[in-house]
Amino acid sequence: MAQYSRVRGSVALLRLTNPPVNALSAAVSRDLERAVRSACADSAVRVLVLRGHGGTFCGGADIRELAGLVDVPFRVGVSSLVALVDAVEAAEKPVVAAIEGVALGGGLELALGCHFRIAHGQARLGLPEVTLGLLPAAGGTQRLPRLVGFPAALELVATGRDVSAEEALALGLVDHVTDGDVEEAAVEFARRVADEPLASRRLSTRPPPRPADLDTLLQVALERAQRRARGALAPVACVQAVRAAATLPFTQGLQLEQELMAALLPSNQARAMQYCFFAQRIVGKWSLPGGANWRNSPARAVSRAAVIGLGTMGRGIAVSLVRAGIPVVAMETDEKQLRVVTAMLEREAAKQRRSPDSYLQLVQFTLERRDLGDADLVVEAVFEDLALKKRLFAELSSSCRPDTLLCSNTSALDVDALAAATRRPELVVGMHFFAPAHVMKLLEVVCGARSSPVAVATAMQLGKRLGKVSVAVANCPGFAGNRMLKPYVEQASFLLEEGATPQQVDAVLEDFGFAMGVFRMSDLSGLDVGWRVREEAGLAGPTVPPGESARRRHGCRYSPLADLLCEHGRLGQKTGRGWYLYEGPGGRAATPDPWLHDFLDQYRRRHGLRPRRIDQQEVLERCLYALANEGFRILEEGVAAGPEDIDTIYVLGYGWPAHRGGPMYHVAAVGLPAVLSRLEHFRRLHPDVPQLRPSALLRHLVAEGSPPISRWRELLKGLRSQL
Ligand SMILES: CCCCCCC/C=C/C(=O)SCCNC(=O)CCNC(=O)[C@H](O)C(C)(C)COP(=O)(O)OP(=O)(O)OC[C@H]1O[C@@H](n2cnc3c(N)ncnc32)[C@H](O)[C@@H]1OP(=O)(O)O
């Protein structure tokens, strides 16, 4: 697991070996510590170089051990990694970290224990523990501020953001960056520093810098951490631990760091976030009913792509492709959109410290469909209109190369209908990006009934290349994410009818941890989006059958509130008013609107609805259980392969708080029998709301004794699956 060999006579080269990411399990940490001690004791060795096996330095402590998925007592784990870092730092011979690939979490903490750090130009460094509900507890919160100062340390520890080698050099996190062979550069560097005194290189002995505005910095960091993830414990603990570096001697700071870690490690939040980590890896392992899967179905190379339509979605998709180095042909008739996308690319290039030209030269704008002919894959991102998309797919099928994959960014429409409009249905898949598409990490890959393994594999792989987590789902209205959103939004509207206000419902959801409550979210996305979908579905507007009552559709309860707002021209932020009032069209600051409250009063009076006091628990349970109940139906029908897929979709695409794991994880944590009983209760009170009828799968799981969520995927394989 950790060997050392001598190179160039006096350099001990230690290689950390624990594929695939050289995670520091307790055993690996102990082994490496032994190797460090042996090298130090070897009189022929003057200096040590520490590198990782297989092109990466280290992905951090072993998360499976931390999550308790493998049986290692917490204290043993803690002491072995902490002891390793301490031993490295205390070594009497210089230790140089040769970083390539990643140095993350415990891996970066190990590098901070080294006396010098050399990084490859492509390496990424960071302390992502906060994203696992933890903090860097192998001295990272104490050593990092001593090396890079408090502003940077607070930001990196509390957000978990990783940095490029170039940024690391600018921060002082690494001593040298090379684009050549990192081992060679580190060995060369090591020979130069072999005789340097080490006292000042041991970060634990360095006095921390004390900026004059330290208190303000800490206060701002704390407020930011609280705002960013409402109710999350880890970001706050991270700030507290870094603050200790300013106020306490190193050893006491270290002790506080460990106490905070000991509180976080067994917390429900840490469990939920670690579940999310593994869920995001599980979803990449897709399979189709015919037996094709991620292992046996190679993706096709995408060396040129096309995007049709540069509206909000198309722009973000084009930027994502360019950022991944893929040349793009972008088709758009509106010149204004070309200017917008050009400006976006320039901003992105600046962010990535690249020249604007390096991005702009990868895009070719066109009005001609024949220019798309050479693309390996086309992503259609035009207006959400099935007839329009079908026409376009039919045309693409004639004008593109016969092997070009045709993908639609539709968020809800029938992918099979699009495939049927082409002469290559097997090369059609949905690629549902989330807005803004160059920022959001989720990609729903919608597998049509006739999508071939190569089409699915290519779309999944492309998502990964764009830095996204791709989740395969089967084709159905709204796929997984938007389909589950419907009952959630409906419950929220029903609650307004019954006496709640938008700000009351939103406050409950935001306290739960959502970045935005359902009404603020709807104002942001635009109320007209759902209005159009409801009109197409015959639920709103002129397509509603004559004589249908305002509050019923197809024999079930219906709330026309959102339709009525649209009819009043209240489309959300874009018109300056929706469920809330804004400063003006395009405004962002939502304030409660007295007009809306009058409107709700009148509406309730008109329909004989007596407003009642609705408590927080009811808001939360009705919205979230209705949503999760639809998730069970999706699993039961095989639209998604497991709860991990749904939870990943919700955490990465819909602002579900990661420290709550996702909707399926949440209901499992609450307890399936309790959730079933509350749904039965609400169903009795609202018999005309089918979404509150507990799904067969929920009942089945409860009848089976509520198996842990980790077993659902296996159990579902016995049910009908489309994936
Ligand atoms: C015992 C107590 C110690 C107390 C002190 C603890 C203080 C330190 C804490 C930590 O270090 S927590 C861990 C911090 N590190 C991370 O969060 C990094 C997580 N990993 C990643 O971001 C990525 O995996 C990667 C390293 C950037 C590699 O990405 P890539 O896309 O190439 O591969 P993946 O598919 O993500 O991963 C491959 C494979 O490896 C597993 N894995 C990754 N990291 C870890 C890890 N740190 N521990 C255990 N396993 C890890 C991942 O689950 C995949 O497994 P399979 O799905 O293939 O089974």
PDB file of C-alpha atoms in Angstrom, residues 394-505:
ATOM      1  CA  ALA A 394     -37.505  14.782 -38.976  1.00  0.00           C
ATOM      2  CA  GLU A 395     -35.388  17.372 -40.804  1.00  0.00           C
ATOM      3  CA  LEU A 396     -32.272  16.568 -38.790  1.00  0.00           C
ATOM      4  CA  SER A 397     -32.719  12.926 -39.562  1.00  0.00           C
ATOM      5  CA  SER A 398     -32.345  13.756 -43.275  1.00  0.00           C
ATOM      6  CA  SER A 399     -29.694  16.457 -43.042  1.00  0.00           C
ATOM      7  CA  CYS A 400     -27.253  15.023 -40.456  1.00  0.00           C
ATOM      8  CA  ARG A 401     -24.784  12.196 -40.921  1.00  0.00           C
ATOM      9  CA  PRO A 402     -26.559   8.817 -40.524  1.00  0.00           C
ATOM     10  CA  ASP A 403     -24.654   8.091 -37.319  1.00  0.00           C
ATOM     11  CA  THR A 404     -25.219  11.491 -35.655  1.00  0.00           C
ATOM     12  CA  LEU A 405     -26.927  11.240 -32.281  1.00  0.00           C
ATOM     13  CA  LEU A 406     -30.018  13.412 -32.043  1.00  0.00           C
ATOM     14  CA  CYS A 407     -30.675  14.660 -28.511  1.00  0.00           C
ATOM     15  CA  SER A 408     -33.459  16.802 -27.160  1.00  0.00           C
ATOM     16  CA  ASN A 409     -33.199  19.107 -24.193  1.00  0.00           C
ATOM     17  CA  THR A 410     -36.935  18.814 -23.620  1.00  0.00           C
ATOM     18  CA  SER A 411     -37.857  18.976 -19.941  1.00  0.00           C
ATOM     19  CA  ALA A 412     -41.050  16.950 -20.199  1.00  0.00           C
ATOM     20  CA  LEU A 413     -42.067  16.049 -23.763  1.00  0.00           C
ATOM     21  CA  ASP A 414     -42.302  12.571 -25.251  1.00  0.00           C
ATOM     22  CA  VAL A 415     -38.842  11.436 -26.421  1.00  0.00           C
ATOM     23  CA  ASP A 416     -40.367   8.402 -28.177  1.00  0.00           C
ATOM     24  CA  ALA A 417     -42.542  10.722 -30.284  1.00  0.00           C
ATOM     25  CA  LEU A 418     -39.407  12.636 -31.316  1.00  0.00           C
ATOM     26  CA  ALA A 419     -37.607   9.385 -32.117  1.00  0.00           C
ATOM     27  CA  ALA A 420     -40.562   8.212 -34.199  1.00  0.00           C
ATOM     28  CA  ALA A 421     -40.263  11.341 -36.338  1.00  0.00           C
ATOM     29  CA  THR A 422     -36.765  10.272 -37.442  1.00  0.00           C
ATOM     30  CA  ARG A 423     -35.286   7.485 -39.503  1.00  0.00           C
ATOM     31  CA  ARG A 424     -32.904   6.626 -36.664  1.00  0.00           C
ATOM     32  CA  PRO A 425     -34.993   6.231 -33.485  1.00  0.00           C
ATOM     33  CA  GLU A 426     -32.177   4.217 -31.914  1.00  0.00           C
ATOM     34  CA  LEU A 427     -29.934   7.301 -32.015  1.00  0.00           C
ATOM     35  CA  VAL A 428     -32.413   9.580 -30.230  1.00  0.00           C
ATOM     36  CA  VAL A 429     -32.184  10.308 -26.481  1.00  0.00           C
ATOM     37  CA  GLY A 430     -33.267  13.081 -24.181  1.00  0.00           C
ATOM     38  CA  MET A 431     -30.547  15.207 -22.616  1.00  0.00           C
ATOM     39  CA  HIS A 432     -32.405  17.246 -20.053  1.00  0.00           C
ATOM     40  CA  PHE A 433     -30.093  19.974 -18.753  1.00  0.00           C
ATOM     41  CA  PHE A 434     -31.081  22.230 -15.863  1.00  0.00           C
ATOM     42  CA  ALA A 435     -30.926  26.017 -15.952  1.00  0.00           C
ATOM     43  CA  PRO A 436     -28.428  27.586 -15.967  1.00  0.00           C
ATOM     44  CA  ALA A 437     -27.031  24.678 -17.940  1.00  0.00           C
ATOM     45  CA  HIS A 438     -23.380  25.748 -17.626  1.00  0.00           C
ATOM     46  CA  VAL A 439     -23.723  25.872 -13.838  1.00  0.00           C
ATOM     47  CA  MET A 440     -26.092  23.117 -12.750  1.00  0.00           C
ATOM     48  CA  LYS A 441     -24.433  19.748 -12.207  1.00  0.00           C
ATOM     49  CA  LEU A 442     -27.349  17.546 -13.222  1.00  0.00           C
ATOM     50  CA  LEU A 443     -28.126  15.899 -16.548  1.00  0.00           C
ATOM     51  CA  GLU A 444     -31.193  13.667 -16.904  1.00  0.00           C
ATOM     52  CA  VAL A 445     -30.515  11.276 -19.780  1.00  0.00           C
ATOM     53  CA  VAL A 446     -33.896  10.170 -21.038  1.00  0.00           C
ATOM     54  CA  CYS A 447     -33.791   6.699 -22.572  1.00  0.00           C
ATOM     55  CA  GLY A 448     -36.564   6.218 -25.092  1.00  0.00           C
ATOM     56  CA  ALA A 449     -38.080   2.811 -25.724  1.00  0.00           C
ATOM     57  CA  ARG A 450     -35.863   2.468 -28.819  1.00  0.00           C
ATOM     58  CA  SER A 451     -32.724   4.303 -27.656  1.00  0.00           C
ATOM     59  CA  SER A 452     -29.695   2.111 -28.338  1.00  0.00           C
ATOM     60  CA  PRO A 453     -27.021   1.330 -25.731  1.00  0.00           C
ATOM     61  CA  VAL A 454     -24.500   3.401 -27.679  1.00  0.00           C
ATOM     62  CA  ALA A 455     -26.811   6.428 -27.646  1.00  0.00           C
ATOM     63  CA  VAL A 456     -27.356   6.120 -23.890  1.00  0.00           C
ATOM     64  CA  ALA A 457     -23.665   5.465 -23.203  1.00  0.00           C
ATOM     65  CA  THR A 458     -22.634   8.481 -25.292  1.00  0.00           C
ATOM     66  CA  ALA A 459     -25.091  10.857 -23.616  1.00  0.00           C
ATOM     67  CA  MET A 460     -24.125   9.610 -20.134  1.00  0.00           C
ATOM     68  CA  GLN A 461     -20.426   9.931 -20.921  1.00  0.00           C
ATOM     69  CA  LEU A 462     -20.824  13.355 -22.478  1.00  0.00           C
ATOM     70  CA  GLY A 463     -22.580  14.548 -19.303  1.00  0.00           C
ATOM     71  CA  LYS A 464     -19.607  13.402 -17.257  1.00  0.00           C
ATOM     72  CA  ARG A 465     -17.197  15.108 -19.634  1.00  0.00           C
ATOM     73  CA  LEU A 466     -19.156  18.336 -19.145  1.00  0.00           C
ATOM     74  CA  GLY A 467     -18.588  17.986 -15.386  1.00  0.00           C
ATOM     75  CA  LYS A 468     -22.124  16.846 -14.691  1.00  0.00           C
ATOM     76  CA  VAL A 469     -23.642  13.886 -12.941  1.00  0.00           C
ATOM     77  CA  SER A 470     -25.694  12.011 -15.534  1.00  0.00           C
ATOM     78  CA  VAL A 471     -28.744  10.095 -14.365  1.00  0.00           C
ATOM     79  CA  ALA A 472     -30.508   7.717 -16.762  1.00  0.00           C
ATOM     80  CA  VAL A 473     -34.310   7.775 -16.597  1.00  0.00           C
ATOM     81  CA  ALA A 474     -37.016   6.270 -18.773  1.00  0.00           C
ATOM     82  CA  ASN A 475     -39.355   8.294 -20.936  1.00  0.00           C
ATOM     83  CA  CYS A 476     -42.601   9.481 -19.315  1.00  0.00           C
ATOM     84  CA  PRO A 477     -44.253  12.913 -19.024  1.00  0.00           C
ATOM     85  CA  GLY A 478     -41.876  15.089 -16.976  1.00  0.00           C
ATOM     86  CA  PHE A 479     -39.355  12.196 -16.674  1.00  0.00           C
ATOM     87  CA  ALA A 480     -38.355  11.823 -13.001  1.00  0.00           C
ATOM     88  CA  GLY A 481     -37.628  15.346 -11.767  1.00  0.00           C
ATOM     89  CA  ASN A 482     -40.461  17.398 -13.247  1.00  0.00           C
ATOM     90  CA  ARG A 483     -42.961  14.606 -12.783  1.00  0.00           C
ATOM     91  CA  MET A 484     -42.319  14.653  -9.024  1.00  0.00           C
ATOM     92  CA  LEU A 485     -42.467  18.427  -8.952  1.00  0.00           C
ATOM     93  CA  LYS A 486     -46.098  18.430 -10.051  1.00  0.00           C
ATOM     94  CA  PRO A 487     -47.676  16.993  -6.879  1.00  0.00           C
ATOM     95  CA  TYR A 488     -45.345  19.171  -4.782  1.00  0.00           C
ATOM     96  CA  VAL A 489     -46.427  22.363  -6.535  1.00  0.00           C
ATOM     97  CA  GLU A 490     -50.056  21.254  -6.468  1.00  0.00           C
ATOM     98  CA  GLN A 491     -50.006  20.697  -2.718  1.00  0.00           C
ATOM     99  CA  ALA A 492     -48.523  24.155  -2.267  1.00  0.00           C
ATOM    100  CA  SER A 493     -51.396  25.672  -4.292  1.00  0.00           C
ATOM    101  CA  PHE A 494     -53.994  23.696  -2.362  1.00  0.00           C
ATOM    102  CA  LEU A 495     -52.458  25.017   0.866  1.00  0.00           C
ATOM    103  CA  LEU A 496     -52.988  28.579  -0.419  1.00  0.00           C
ATOM    104  CA  GLU A 497     -56.616  27.774  -1.131  1.00  0.00           C
ATOM    105  CA  GLU A 498     -56.984  26.432   2.387  1.00  0.00           C
ATOM    106  CA  GLY A 499     -55.546  29.528   4.090  1.00  0.00           C
ATOM    107  CA  ALA A 500     -51.749  29.631   3.773  1.00  0.00           C
ATOM    108  CA  THR A 501     -49.783  32.449   2.121  1.00  0.00           C
ATOM    109  CA  PRO A 502     -46.899  32.031  -0.355  1.00  0.00           C
ATOM    110  CA  GLN A 503     -44.419  33.434   2.170  1.00  0.00           C
ATOM    111  CA  GLN A 504     -45.631  31.029   4.865  1.00  0.00           C
ATOM    112  CA  VAL A 505     -45.206  27.986   2.619  1.00  0.00           C
TER     113      VAL A 505
END
